[in-house]
mmCIF file of N, CA and C in Angstrom:
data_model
loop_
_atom_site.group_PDB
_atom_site.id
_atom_site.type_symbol
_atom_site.label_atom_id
_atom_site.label_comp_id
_atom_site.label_asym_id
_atom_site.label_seq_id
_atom_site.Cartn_x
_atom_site.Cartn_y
_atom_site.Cartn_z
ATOM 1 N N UNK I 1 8.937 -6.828 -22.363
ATOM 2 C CA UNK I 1 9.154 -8.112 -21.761
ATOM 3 C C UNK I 1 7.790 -8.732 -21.441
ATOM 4 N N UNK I 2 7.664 -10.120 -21.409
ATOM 5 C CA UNK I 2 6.253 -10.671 -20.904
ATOM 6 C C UNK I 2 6.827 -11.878 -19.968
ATOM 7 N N UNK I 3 5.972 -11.780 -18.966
ATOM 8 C CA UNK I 3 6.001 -12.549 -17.751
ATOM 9 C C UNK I 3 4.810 -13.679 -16.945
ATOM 10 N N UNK I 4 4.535 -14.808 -17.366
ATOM 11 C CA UNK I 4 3.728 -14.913 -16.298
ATOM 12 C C UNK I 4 3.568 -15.086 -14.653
ATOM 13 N N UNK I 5 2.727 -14.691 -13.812
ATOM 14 C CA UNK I 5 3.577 -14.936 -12.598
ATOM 15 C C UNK I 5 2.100 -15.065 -11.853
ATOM 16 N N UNK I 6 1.857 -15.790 -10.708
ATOM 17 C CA UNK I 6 1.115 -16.167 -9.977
ATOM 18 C C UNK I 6 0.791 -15.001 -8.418
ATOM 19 N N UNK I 7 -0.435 -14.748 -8.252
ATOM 20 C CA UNK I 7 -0.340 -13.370 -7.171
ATOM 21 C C UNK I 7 -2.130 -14.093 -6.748
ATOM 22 N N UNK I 8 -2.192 -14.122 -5.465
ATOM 23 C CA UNK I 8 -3.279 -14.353 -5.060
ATOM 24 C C UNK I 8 -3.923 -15.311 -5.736
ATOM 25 N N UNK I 9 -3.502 -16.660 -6.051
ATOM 26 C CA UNK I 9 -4.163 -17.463 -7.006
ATOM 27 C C UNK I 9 -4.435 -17.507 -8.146
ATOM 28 N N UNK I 10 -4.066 -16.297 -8.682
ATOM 29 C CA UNK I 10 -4.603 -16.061 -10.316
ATOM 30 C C UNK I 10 -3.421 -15.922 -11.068
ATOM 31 N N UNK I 11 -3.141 -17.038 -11.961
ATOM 32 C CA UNK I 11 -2.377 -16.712 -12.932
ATOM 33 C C UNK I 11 -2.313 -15.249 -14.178
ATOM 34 N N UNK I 12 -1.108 -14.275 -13.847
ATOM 35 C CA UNK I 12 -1.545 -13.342 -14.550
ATOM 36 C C UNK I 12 -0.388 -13.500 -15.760
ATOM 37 N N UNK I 13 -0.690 -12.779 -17.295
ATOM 38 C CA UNK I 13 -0.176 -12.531 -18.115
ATOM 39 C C UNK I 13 0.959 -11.307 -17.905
ATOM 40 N N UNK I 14 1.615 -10.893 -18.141
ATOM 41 C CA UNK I 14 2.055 -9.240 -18.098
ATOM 42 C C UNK I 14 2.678 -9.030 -18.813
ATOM 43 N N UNK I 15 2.638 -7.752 -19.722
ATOM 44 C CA UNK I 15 3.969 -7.841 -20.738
ATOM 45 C C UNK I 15 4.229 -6.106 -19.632
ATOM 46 N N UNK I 16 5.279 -5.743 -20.054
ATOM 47 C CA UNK I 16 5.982 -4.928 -18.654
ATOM 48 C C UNK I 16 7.534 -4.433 -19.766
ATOM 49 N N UNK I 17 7.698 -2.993 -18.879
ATOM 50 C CA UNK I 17 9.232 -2.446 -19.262
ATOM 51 C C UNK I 17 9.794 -2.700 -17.952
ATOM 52 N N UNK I 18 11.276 -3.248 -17.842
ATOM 53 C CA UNK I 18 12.132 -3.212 -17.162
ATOM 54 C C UNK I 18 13.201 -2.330 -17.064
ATOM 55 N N UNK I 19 13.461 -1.434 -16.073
ATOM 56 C CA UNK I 19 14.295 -0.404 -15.975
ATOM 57 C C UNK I 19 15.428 -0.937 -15.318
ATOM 58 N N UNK I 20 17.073 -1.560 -15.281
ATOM 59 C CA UNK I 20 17.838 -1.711 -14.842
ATOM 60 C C UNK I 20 18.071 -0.914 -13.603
ATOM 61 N N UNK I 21 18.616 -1.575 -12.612
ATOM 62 C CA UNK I 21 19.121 -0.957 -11.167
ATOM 63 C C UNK I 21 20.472 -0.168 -11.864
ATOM 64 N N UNK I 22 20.471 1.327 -10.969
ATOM 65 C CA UNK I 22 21.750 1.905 -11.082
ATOM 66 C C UNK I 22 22.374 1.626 -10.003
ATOM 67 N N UNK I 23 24.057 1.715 -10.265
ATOM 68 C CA UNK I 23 24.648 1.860 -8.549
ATOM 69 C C UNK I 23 24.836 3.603 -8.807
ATOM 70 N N UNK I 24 25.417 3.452 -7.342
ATOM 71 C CA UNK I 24 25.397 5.235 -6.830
ATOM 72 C C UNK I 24 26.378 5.128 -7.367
ATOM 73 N N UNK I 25 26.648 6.425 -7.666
ATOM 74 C CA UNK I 25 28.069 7.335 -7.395
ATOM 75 C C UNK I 25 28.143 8.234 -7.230
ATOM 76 N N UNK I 26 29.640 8.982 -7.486
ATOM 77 C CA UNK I 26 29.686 10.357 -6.434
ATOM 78 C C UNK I 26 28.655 11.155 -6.080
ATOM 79 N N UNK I 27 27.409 11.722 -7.213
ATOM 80 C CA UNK I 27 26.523 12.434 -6.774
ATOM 81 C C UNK I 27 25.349 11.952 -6.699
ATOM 82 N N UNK I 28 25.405 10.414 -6.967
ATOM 83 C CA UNK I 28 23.876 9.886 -7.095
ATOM 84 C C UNK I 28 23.445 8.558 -6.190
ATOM 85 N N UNK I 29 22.358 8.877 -5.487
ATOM 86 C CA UNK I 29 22.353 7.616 -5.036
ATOM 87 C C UNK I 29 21.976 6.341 -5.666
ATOM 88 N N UNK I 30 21.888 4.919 -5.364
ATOM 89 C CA UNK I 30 21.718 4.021 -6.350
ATOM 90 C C UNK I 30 20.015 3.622 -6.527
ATOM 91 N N UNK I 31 19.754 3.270 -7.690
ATOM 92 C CA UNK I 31 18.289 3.142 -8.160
ATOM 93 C C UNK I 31 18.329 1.973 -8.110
ATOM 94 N N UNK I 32 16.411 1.363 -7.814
ATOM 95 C CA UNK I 32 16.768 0.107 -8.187
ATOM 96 C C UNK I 32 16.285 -0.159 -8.729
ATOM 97 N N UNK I 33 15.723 -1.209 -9.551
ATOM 98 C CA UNK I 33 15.396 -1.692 -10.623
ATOM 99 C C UNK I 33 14.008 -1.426 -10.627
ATOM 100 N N UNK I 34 13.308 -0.895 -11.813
ATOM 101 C CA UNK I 34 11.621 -0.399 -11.671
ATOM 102 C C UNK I 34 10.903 -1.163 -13.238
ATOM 103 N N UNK I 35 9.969 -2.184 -12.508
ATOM 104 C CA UNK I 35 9.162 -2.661 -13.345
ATOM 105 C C UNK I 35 7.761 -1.852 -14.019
ATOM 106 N N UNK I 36 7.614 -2.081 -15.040
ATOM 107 C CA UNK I 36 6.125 -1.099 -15.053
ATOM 108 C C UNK I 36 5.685 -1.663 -16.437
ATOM 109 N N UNK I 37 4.442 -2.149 -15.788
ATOM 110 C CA UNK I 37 3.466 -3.088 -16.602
ATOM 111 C C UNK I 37 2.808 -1.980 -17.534
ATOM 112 N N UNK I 38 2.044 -2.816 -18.353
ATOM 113 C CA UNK I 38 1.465 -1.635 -19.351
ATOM 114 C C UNK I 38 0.331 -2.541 -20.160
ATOM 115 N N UNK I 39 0.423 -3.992 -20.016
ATOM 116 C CA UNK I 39 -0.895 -4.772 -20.550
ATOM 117 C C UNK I 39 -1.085 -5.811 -19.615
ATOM 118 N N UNK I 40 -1.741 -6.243 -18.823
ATOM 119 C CA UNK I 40 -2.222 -7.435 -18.399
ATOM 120 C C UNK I 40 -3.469 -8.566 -18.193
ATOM 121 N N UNK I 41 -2.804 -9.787 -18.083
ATOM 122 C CA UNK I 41 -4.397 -10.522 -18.747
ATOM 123 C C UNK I 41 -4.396 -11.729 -17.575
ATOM 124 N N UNK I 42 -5.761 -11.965 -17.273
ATOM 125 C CA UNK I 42 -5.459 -13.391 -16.914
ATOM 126 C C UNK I 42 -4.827 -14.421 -17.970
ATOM 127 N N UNK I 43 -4.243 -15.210 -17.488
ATOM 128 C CA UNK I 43 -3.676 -16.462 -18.083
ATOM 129 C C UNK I 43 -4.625 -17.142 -18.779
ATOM 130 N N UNK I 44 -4.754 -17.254 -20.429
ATOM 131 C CA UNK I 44 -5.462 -17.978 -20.969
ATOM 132 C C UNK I 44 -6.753 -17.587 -21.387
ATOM 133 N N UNK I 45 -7.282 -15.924 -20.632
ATOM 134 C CA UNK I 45 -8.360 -15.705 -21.184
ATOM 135 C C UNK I 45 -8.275 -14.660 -22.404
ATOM 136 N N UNK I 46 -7.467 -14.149 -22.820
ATOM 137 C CA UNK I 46 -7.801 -13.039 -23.794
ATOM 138 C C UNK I 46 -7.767 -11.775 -23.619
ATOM 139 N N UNK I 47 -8.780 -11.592 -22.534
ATOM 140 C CA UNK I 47 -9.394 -10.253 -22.189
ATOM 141 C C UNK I 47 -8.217 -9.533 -21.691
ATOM 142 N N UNK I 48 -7.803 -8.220 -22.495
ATOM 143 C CA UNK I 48 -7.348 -7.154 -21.479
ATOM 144 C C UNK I 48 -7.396 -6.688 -20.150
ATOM 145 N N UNK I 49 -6.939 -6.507 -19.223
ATOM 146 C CA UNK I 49 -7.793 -5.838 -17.904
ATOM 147 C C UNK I 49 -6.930 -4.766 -17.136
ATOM 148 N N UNK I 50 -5.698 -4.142 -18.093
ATOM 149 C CA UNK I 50 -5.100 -3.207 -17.142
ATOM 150 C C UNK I 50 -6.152 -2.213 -16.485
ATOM 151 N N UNK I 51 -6.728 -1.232 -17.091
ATOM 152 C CA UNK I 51 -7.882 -0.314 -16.756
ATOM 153 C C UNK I 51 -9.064 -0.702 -16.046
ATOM 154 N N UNK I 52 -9.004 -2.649 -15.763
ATOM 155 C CA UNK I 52 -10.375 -2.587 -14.774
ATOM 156 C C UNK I 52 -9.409 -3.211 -13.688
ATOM 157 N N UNK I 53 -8.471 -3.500 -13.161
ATOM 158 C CA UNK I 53 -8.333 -4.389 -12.037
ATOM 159 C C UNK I 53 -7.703 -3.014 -10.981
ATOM 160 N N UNK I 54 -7.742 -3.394 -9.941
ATOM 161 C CA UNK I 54 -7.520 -2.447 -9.160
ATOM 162 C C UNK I 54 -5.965 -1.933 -8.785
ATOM 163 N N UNK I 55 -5.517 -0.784 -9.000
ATOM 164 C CA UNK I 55 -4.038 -0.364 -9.017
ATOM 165 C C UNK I 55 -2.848 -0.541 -7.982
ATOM 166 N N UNK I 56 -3.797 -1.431 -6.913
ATOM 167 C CA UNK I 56 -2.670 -2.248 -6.077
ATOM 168 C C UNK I 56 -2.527 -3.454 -6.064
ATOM 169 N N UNK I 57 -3.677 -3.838 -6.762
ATOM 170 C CA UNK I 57 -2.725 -5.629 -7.799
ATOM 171 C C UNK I 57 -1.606 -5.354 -8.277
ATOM 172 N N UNK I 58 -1.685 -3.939 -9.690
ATOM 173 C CA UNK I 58 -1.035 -3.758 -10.326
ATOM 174 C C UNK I 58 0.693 -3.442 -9.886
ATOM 175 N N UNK I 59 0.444 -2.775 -8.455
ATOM 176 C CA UNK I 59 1.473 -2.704 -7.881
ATOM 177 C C UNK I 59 2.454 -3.865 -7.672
ATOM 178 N N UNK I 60 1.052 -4.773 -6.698
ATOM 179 C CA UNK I 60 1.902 -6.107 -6.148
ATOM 180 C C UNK I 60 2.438 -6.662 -7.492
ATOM 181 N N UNK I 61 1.937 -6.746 -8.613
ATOM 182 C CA UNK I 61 2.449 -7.520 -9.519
ATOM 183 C C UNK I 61 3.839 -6.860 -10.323
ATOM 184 N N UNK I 62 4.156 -5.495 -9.861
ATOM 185 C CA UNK I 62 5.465 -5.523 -10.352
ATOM 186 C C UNK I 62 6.289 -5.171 -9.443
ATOM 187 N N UNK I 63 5.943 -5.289 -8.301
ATOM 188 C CA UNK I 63 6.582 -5.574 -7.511
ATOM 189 C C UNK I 63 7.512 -7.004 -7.175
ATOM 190 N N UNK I 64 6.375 -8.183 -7.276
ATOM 191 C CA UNK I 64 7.016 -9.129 -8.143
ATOM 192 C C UNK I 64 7.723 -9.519 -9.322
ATOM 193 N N UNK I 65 7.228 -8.671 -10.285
ATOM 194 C CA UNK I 65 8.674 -8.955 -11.368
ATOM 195 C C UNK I 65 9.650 -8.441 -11.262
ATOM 196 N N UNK I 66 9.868 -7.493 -9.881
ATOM 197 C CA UNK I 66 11.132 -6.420 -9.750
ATOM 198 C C UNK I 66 12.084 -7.010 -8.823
ATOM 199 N N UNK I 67 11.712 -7.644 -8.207
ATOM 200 C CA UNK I 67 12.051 -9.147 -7.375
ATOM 201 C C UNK I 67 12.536 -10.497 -7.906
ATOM 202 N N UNK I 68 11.665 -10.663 -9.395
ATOM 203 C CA UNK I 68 12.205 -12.213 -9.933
ATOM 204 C C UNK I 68 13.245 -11.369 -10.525
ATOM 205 N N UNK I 69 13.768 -10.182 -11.114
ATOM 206 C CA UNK I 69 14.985 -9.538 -11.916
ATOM 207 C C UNK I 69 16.283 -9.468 -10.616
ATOM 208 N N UNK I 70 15.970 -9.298 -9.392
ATOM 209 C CA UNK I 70 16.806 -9.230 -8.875
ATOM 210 C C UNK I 70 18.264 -10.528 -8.350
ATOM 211 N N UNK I 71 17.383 -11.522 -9.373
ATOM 212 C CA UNK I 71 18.033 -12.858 -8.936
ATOM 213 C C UNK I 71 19.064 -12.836 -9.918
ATOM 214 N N UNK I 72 18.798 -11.960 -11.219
ATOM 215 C CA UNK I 72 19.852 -11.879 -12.379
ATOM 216 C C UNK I 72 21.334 -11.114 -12.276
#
């Protein structure tokens, strides 16, 4: 999937796997939906930067796309 989405002023690129929310049942409790990025760019520049930006952007930012899925 690719997303752009806005986090601290910076327009970011993301292309990302989306893992569907489970509900519980009898033996399981329910999951929820888990985003997990795997390329990201600023908006418009080119450059790769998963491996240089720091891994709690990376967080906040799918944290946000795990949030815009929940509206579906």
């Amino acid at each position: 999937m690719e997303a752009t989405i806005t986090h601290d002023g910076i327009e970011w690129q993301c292309f990302y796997e989306y893992d569907m929310p489970q509900e519980a049942d009898d033996t399981d409790p329910a999951i929820p939906g888990i985003a997990t990025i795997f390329q990201v760019y600023i908006e418009g520049k080119g450059v790769e930067l998963y491996d240089h930006i720091n891994p709690s952007t990376i967080h906040d930012l799918e944290a946000l796309l795990e949030a815009s899925h929940e509206d579906f």
